[in-house]
PDB file of C-alpha atoms in Angstrom:
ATOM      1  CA  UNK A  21       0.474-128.091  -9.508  1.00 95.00           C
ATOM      2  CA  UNK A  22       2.367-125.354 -11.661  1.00 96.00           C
ATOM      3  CA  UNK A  23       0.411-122.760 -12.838  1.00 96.00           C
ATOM      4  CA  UNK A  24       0.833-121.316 -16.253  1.00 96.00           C
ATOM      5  CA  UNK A  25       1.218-117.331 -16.857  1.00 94.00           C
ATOM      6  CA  UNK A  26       1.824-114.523 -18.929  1.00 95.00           C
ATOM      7  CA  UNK A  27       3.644-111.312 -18.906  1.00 92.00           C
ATOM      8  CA  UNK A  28       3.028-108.005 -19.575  1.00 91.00           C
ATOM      9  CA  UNK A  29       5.051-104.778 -19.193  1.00 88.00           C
ATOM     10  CA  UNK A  30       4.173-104.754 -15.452  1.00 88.00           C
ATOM     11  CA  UNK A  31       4.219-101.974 -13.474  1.00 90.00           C
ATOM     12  CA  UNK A  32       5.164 -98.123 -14.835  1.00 91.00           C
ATOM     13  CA  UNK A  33       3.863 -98.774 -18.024  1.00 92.00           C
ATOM     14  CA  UNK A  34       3.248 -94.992 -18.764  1.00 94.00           C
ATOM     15  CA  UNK A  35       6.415 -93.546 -16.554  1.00 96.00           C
ATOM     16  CA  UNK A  36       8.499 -94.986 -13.690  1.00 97.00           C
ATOM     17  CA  UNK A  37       9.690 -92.958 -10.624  1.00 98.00           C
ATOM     18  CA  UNK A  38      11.851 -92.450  -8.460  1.00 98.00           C
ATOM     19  CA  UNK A  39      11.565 -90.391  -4.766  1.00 98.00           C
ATOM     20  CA  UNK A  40      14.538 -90.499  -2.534  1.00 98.00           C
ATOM     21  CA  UNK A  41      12.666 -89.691   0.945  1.00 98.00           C
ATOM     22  CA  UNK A  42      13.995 -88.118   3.551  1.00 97.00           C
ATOM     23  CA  UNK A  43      13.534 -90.829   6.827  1.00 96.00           C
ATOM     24  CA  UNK A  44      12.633 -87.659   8.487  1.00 95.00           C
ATOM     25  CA  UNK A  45       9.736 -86.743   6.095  1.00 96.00           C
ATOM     26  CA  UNK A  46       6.490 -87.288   6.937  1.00 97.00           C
ATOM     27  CA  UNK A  47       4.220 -85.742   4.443  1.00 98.00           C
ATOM     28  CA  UNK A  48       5.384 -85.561   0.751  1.00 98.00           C
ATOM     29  CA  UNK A  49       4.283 -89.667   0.460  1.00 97.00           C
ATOM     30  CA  UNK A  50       1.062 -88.472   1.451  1.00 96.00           C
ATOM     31  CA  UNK A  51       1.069 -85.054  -0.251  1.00 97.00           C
ATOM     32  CA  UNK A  52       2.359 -87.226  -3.966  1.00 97.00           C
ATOM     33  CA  UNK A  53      -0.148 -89.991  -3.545  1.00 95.00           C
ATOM     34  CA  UNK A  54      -3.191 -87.736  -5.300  1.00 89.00           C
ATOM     35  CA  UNK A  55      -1.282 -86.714  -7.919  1.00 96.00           C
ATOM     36  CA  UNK A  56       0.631 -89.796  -8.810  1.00 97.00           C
ATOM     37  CA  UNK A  57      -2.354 -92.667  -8.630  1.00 94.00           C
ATOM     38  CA  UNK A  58      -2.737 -93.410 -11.917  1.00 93.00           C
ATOM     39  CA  UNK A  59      -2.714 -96.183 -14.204  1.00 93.00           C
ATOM     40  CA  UNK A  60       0.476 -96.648 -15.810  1.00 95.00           C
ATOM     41  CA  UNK A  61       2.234 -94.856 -13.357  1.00 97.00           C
ATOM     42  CA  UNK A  62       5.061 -96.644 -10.936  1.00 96.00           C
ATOM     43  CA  UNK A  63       5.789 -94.069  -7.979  1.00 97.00           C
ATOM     44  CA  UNK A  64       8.798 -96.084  -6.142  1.00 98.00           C
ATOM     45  CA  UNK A  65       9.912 -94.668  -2.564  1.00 97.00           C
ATOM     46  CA  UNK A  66      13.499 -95.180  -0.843  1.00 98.00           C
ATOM     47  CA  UNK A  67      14.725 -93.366   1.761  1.00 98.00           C
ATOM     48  CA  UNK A  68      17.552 -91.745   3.612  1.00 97.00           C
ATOM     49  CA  UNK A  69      19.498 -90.744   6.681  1.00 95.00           C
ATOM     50  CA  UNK A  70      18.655 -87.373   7.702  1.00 94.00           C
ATOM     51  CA  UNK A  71      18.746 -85.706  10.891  1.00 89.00           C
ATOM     52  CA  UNK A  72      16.237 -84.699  12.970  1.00 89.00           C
ATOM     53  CA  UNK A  73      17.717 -81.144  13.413  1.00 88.00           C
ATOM     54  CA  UNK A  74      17.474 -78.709  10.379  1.00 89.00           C
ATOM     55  CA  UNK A  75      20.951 -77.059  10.140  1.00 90.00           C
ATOM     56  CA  UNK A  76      23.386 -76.370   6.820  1.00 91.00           C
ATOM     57  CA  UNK A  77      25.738 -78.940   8.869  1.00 92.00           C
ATOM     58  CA  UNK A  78      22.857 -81.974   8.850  1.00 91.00           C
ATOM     59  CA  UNK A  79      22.063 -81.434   5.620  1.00 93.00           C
ATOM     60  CA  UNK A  80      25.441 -81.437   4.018  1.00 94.00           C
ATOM     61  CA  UNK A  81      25.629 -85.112   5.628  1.00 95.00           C
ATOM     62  CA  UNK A  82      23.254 -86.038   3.422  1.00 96.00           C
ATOM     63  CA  UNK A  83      25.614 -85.824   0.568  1.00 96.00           C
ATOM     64  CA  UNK A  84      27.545 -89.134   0.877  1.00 96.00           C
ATOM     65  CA  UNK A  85      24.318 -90.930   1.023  1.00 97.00           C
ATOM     66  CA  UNK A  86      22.915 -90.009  -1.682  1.00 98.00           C
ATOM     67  CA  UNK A  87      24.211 -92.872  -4.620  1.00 97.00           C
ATOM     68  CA  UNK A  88      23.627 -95.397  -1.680  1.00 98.00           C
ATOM     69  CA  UNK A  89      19.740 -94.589  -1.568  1.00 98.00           C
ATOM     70  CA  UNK A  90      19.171 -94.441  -4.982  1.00 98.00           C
ATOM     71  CA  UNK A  91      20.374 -97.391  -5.484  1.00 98.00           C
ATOM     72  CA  UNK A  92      17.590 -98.897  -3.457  1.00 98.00           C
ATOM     73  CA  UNK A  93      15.006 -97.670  -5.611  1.00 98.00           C
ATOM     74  CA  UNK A  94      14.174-100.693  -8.742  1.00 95.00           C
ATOM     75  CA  UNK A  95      16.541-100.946 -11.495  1.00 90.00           C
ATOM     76  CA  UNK A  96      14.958-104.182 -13.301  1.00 90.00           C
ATOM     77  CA  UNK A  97      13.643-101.376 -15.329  1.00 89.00           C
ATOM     78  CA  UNK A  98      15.050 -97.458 -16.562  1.00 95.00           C
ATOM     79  CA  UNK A  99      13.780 -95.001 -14.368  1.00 98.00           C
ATOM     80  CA  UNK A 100      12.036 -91.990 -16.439  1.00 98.00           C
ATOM     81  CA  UNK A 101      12.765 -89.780 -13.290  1.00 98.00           C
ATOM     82  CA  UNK A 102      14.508 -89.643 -10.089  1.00 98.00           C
ATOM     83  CA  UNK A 103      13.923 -87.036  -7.416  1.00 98.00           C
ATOM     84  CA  UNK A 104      15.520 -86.062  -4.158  1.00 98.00           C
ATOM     85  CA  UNK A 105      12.940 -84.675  -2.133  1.00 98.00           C
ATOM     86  CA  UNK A 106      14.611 -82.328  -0.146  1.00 97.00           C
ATOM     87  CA  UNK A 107      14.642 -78.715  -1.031  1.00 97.00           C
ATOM     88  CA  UNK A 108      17.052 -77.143   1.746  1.00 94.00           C
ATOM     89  CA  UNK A 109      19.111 -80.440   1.135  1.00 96.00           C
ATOM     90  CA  UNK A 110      19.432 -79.831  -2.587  1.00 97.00           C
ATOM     91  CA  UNK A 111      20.266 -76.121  -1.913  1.00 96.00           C
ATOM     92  CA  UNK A 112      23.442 -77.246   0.239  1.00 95.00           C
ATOM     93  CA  UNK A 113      24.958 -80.133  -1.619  1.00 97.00           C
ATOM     94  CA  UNK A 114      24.317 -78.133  -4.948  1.00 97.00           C
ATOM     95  CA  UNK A 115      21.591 -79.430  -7.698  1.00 97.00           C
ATOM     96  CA  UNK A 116      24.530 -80.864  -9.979  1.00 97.00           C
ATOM     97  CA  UNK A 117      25.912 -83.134  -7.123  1.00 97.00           C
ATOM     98  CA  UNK A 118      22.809 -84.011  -6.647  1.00 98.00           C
ATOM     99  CA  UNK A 119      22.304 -84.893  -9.992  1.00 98.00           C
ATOM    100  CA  UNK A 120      25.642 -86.832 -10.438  1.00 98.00           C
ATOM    101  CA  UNK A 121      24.911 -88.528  -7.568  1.00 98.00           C
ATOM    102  CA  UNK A 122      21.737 -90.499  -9.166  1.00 98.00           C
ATOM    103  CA  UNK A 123      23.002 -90.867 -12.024  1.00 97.00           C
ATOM    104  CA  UNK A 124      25.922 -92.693 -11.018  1.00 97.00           C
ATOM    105  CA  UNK A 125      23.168 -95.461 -10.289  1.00 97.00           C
ATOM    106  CA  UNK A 126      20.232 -94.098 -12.762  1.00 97.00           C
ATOM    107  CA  UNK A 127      22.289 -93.002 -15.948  1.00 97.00           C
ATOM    108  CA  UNK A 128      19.108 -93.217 -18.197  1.00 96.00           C
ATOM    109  CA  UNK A 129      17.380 -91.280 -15.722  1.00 98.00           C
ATOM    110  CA  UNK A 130      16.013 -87.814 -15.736  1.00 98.00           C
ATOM    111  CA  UNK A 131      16.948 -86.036 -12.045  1.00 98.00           C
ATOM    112  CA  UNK A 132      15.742 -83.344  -9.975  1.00 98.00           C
ATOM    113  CA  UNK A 133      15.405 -82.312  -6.661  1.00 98.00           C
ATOM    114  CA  UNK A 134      12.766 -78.960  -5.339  1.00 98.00           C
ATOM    115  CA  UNK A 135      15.378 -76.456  -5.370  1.00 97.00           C
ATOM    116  CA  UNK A 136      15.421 -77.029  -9.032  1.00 98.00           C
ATOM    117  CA  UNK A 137      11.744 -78.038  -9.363  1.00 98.00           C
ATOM    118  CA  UNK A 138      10.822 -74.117  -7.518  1.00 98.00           C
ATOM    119  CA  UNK A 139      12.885 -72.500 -10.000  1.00 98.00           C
ATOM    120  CA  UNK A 140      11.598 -74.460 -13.359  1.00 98.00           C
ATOM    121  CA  UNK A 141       7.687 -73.800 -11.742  1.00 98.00           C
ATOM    122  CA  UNK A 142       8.387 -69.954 -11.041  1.00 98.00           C
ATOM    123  CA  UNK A 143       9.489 -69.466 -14.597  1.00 97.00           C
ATOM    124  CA  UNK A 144       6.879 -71.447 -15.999  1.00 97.00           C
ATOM    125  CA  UNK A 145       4.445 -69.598 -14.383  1.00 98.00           C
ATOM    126  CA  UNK A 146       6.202 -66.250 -15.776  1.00 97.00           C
ATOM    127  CA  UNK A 147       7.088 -64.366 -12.606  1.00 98.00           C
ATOM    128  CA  UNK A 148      10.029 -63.308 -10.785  1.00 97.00           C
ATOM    129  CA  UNK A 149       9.457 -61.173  -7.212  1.00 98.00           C
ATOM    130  CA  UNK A 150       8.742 -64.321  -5.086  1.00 98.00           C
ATOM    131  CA  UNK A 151       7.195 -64.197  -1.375  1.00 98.00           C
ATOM    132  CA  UNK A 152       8.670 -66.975   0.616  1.00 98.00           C
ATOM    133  CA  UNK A 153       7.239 -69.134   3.431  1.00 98.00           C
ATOM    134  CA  UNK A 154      10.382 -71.078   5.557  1.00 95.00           C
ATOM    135  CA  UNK A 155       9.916 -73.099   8.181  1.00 95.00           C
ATOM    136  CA  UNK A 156      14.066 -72.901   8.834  1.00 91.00           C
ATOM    137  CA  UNK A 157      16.344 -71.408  10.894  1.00 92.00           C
ATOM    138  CA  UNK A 158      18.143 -68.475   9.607  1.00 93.00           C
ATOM    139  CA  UNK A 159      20.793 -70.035   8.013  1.00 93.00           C
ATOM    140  CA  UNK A 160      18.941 -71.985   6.164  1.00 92.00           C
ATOM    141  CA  UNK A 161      16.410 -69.768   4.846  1.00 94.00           C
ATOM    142  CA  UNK A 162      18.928 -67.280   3.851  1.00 95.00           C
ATOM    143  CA  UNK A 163      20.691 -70.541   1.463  1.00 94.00           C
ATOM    144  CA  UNK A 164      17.396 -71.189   0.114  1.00 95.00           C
ATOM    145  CA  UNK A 165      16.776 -67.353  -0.928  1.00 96.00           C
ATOM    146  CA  UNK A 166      20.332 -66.841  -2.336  1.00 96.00           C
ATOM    147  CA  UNK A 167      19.914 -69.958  -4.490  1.00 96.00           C
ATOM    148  CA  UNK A 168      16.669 -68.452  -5.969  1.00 97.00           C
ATOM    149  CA  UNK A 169      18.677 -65.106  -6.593  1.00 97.00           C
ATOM    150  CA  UNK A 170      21.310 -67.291  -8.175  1.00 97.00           C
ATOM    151  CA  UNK A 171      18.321 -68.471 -10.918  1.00 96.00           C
ATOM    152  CA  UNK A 172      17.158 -64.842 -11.607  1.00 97.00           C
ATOM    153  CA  UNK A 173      14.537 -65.027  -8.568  1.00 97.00           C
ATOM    154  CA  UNK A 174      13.885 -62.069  -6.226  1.00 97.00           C
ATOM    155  CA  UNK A 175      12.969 -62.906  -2.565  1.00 98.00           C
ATOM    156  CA  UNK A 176      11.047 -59.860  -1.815  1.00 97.00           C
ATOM    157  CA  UNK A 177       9.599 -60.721   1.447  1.00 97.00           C
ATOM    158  CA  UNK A 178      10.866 -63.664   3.434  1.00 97.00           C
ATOM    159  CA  UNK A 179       8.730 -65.212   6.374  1.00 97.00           C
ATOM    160  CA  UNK A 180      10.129 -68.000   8.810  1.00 97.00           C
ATOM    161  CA  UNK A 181       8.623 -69.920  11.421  1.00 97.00           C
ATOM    162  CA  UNK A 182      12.038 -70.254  12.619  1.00 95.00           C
ATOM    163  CA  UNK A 183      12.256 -74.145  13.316  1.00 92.00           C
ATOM    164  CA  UNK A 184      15.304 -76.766  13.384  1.00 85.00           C
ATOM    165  CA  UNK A 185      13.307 -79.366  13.889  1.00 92.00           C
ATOM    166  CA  UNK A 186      11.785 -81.829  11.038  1.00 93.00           C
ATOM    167  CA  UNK A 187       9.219 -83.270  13.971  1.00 95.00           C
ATOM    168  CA  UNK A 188       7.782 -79.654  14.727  1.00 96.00           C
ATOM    169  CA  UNK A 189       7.726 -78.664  10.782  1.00 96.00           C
ATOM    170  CA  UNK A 190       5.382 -81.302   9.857  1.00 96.00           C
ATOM    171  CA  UNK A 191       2.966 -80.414  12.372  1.00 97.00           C
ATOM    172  CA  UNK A 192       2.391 -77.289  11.844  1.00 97.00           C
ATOM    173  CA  UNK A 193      -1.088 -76.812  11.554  1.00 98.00           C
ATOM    174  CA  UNK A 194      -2.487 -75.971   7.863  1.00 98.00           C
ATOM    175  CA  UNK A 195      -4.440 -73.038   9.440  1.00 98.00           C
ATOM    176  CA  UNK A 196      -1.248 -71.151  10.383  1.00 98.00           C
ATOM    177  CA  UNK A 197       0.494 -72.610   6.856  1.00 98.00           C
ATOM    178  CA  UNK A 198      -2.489 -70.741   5.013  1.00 98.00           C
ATOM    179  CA  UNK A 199      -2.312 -67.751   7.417  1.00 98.00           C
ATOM    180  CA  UNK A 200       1.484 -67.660   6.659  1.00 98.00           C
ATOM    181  CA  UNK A 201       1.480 -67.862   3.073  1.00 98.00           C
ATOM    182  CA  UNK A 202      -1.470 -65.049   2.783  1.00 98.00           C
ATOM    183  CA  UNK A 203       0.315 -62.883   5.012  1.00 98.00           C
ATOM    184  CA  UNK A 204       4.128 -63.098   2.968  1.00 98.00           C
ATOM    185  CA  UNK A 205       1.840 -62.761  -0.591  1.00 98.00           C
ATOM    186  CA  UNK A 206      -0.142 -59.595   0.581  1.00 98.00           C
ATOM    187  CA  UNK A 207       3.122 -57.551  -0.213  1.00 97.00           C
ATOM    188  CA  UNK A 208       2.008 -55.738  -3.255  1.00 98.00           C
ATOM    189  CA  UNK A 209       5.267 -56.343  -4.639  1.00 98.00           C
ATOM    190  CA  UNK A 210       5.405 -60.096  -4.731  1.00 98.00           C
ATOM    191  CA  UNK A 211       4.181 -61.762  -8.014  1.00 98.00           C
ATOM    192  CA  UNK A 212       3.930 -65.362  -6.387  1.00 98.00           C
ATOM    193  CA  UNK A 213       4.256 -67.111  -2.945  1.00 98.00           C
ATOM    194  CA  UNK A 214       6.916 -70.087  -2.433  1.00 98.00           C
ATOM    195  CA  UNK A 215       6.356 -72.116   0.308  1.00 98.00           C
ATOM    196  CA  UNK A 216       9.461 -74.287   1.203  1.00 97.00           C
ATOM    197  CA  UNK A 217      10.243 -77.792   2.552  1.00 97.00           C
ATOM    198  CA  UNK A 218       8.791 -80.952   1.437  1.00 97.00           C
ATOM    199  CA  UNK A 219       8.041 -81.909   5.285  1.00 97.00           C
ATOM    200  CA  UNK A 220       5.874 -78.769   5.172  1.00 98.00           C
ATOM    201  CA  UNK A 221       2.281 -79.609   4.422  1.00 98.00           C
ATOM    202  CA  UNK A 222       0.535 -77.658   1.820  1.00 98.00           C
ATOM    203  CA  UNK A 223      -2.022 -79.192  -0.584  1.00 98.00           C
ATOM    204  CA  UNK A 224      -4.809 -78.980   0.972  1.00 97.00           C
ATOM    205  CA  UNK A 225      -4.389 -74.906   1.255  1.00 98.00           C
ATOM    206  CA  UNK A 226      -2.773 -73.980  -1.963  1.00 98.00           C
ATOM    207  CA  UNK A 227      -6.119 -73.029  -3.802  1.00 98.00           C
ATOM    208  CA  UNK A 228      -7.759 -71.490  -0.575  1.00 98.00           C
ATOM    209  CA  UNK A 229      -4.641 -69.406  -0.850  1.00 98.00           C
ATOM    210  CA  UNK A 230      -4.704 -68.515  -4.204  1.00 98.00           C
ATOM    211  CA  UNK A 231      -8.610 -67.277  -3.991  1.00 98.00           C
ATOM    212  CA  UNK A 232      -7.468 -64.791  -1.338  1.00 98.00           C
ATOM    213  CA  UNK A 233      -4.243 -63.546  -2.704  1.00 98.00           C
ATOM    214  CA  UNK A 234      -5.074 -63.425  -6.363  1.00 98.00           C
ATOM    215  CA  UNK A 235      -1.206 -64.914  -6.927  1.00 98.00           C
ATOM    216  CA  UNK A 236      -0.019 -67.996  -8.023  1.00 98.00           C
ATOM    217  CA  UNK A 237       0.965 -69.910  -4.530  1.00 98.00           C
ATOM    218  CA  UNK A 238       3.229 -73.480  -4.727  1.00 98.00           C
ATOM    219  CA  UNK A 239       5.489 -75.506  -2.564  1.00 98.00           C
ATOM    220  CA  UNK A 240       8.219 -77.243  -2.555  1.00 98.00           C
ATOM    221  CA  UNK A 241       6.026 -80.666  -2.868  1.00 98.00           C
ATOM    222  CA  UNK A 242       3.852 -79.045  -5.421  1.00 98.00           C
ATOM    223  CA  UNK A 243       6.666 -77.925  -7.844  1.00 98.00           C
ATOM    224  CA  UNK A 244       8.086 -81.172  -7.458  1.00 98.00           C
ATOM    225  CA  UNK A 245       5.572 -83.533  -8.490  1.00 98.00           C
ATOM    226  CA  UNK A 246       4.790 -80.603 -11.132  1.00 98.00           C
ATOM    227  CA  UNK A 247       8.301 -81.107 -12.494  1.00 98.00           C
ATOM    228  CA  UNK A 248       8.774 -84.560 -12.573  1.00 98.00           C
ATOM    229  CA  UNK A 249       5.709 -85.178 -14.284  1.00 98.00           C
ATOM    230  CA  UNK A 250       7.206 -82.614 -17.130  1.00 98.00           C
ATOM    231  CA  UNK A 251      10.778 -84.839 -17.111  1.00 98.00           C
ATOM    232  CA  UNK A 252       8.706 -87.733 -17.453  1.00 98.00           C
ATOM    233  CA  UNK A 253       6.981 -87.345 -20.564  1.00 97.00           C
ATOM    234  CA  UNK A 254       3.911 -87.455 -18.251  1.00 97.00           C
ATOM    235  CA  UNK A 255      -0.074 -85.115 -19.069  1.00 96.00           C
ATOM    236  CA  UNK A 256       0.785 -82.434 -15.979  1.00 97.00           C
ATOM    237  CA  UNK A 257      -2.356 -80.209 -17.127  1.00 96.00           C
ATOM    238  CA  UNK A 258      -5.134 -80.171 -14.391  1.00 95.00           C
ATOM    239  CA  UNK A 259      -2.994 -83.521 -12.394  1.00 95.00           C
ATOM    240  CA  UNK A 260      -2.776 -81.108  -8.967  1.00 96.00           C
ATOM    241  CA  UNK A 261      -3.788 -78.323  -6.986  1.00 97.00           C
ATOM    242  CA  UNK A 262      -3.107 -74.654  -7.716  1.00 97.00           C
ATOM    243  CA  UNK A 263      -2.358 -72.128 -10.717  1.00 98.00           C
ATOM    244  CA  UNK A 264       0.915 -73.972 -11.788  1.00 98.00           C
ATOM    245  CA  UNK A 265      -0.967 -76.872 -12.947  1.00 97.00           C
ATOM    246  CA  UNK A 266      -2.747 -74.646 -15.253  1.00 93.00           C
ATOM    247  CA  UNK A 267      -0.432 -72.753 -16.495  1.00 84.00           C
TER     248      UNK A 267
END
């Protein structure tokens, strides 16, 4: 028996996206899900090749994979926005390779990447002298602050918990993220905390955060899904956690 049926505009009515995933990432698909589960909204996951050590060597790998994971993501459709979630990633291949890089496959499609995402959120929120929380090693942290001083950013104070590896980042335990962040933003001179990588896990804290500094706090996740909503087209007001999506 064939069954008759109808067609609509299926899914991504509103906005269709795009998240290039690190395969060592195991909390931004978790961290995006609250924000992004809405109705007419298509959140579409691919992933790629990363290593499971944190260095400005592994990460520059990354580069020639790029095009090659986009291009897994659905194309039956434009893409409003494409992200690559990875914000030490982004800082080594450069935002505009990244951005060349998806739209050799996405050409109608909006890019970004947290690097980028950080920057747009810290201006939008009006403030400068940024506190940052890294989970990196040293050379990566220190990429990751000179890229923010390269967008008119000031890294004031700079905490670490010194780690190369992606397993060990995304289990450390929200306690010691909140205890982190709160101890970076008590510097009188910092305006705002930044805590980076998308592996880091933040969310649930951000607000608790906030109450106790009296400072706008955000992550690299947070800025993210902030920004892509705003490439999108998409009602960012009140969608997540924190002072930035009030602002």
């Amino acid at each position: 028996m064939k069954l008759r049926f109808e067609t609509d505009t299926g899914p991504g009515e509103k906005a269709a996206l795009g998240l290039i995933v690190l395969r060592a990432d195991e909390t931004i698909e978790s961290e995006f899900r609250s924000l992004f589960d809405r109705d007419g909204v298509a959140l579409y996951h691919t992933r790629i090749e990363s290593a499971p050590q944190v260095t400005p060597e592994t990460l520059m790998q990354m580069k020639s994979g790029l095009a090659g994971a986009a291009a897994l993501l659905p194309s039956n459709r434009p893409l409003d926005a494409v992200a690559y979630a990875c914000t030490s990633g982004a800082t080594m291949i450069g935002p505009d390779a990244v951005t060349d890089a998806i739209r050799r496959v996405h050409p109608q499609a909006q890019a970004t990447n947290p690097a980028s995402a950080v920057a747009a959120a810290l201006k939008q929120l009006k403030v400068a002298r940024v506190g940052v929380v890294s989970p990196y090693v040293a050379s990566v942290s220190d990429a990751v602050c000179a890229f923010l001083k390269e967008n008119g950013l000031d890294p004031v104070t700079v905490g670490s918990f010194d780690q190369g590896e992606e397993a060990v980042v995304a289990r450390i335990a929200l306690a010691s993220v909140e205890e982190a962040i709160c101890r970076v933003g008590s510097d009188p001179e910092v305006e705002a905390v930044f805590a980076s990588c998308t592996n880091l896990r933040t969310f649930k804290v951000i607000e608790a955060c906030e109450q106790r500094l009296g400072k706008p706090v955000i992550s690299s996740n947070l800025a993210l899904a902030w920004h892509m909503m705003v490439l999108a087209g998409l009602p960012w007001k009140s969608a997540g956690p924190g002072r930035l999506f009030h602002a």
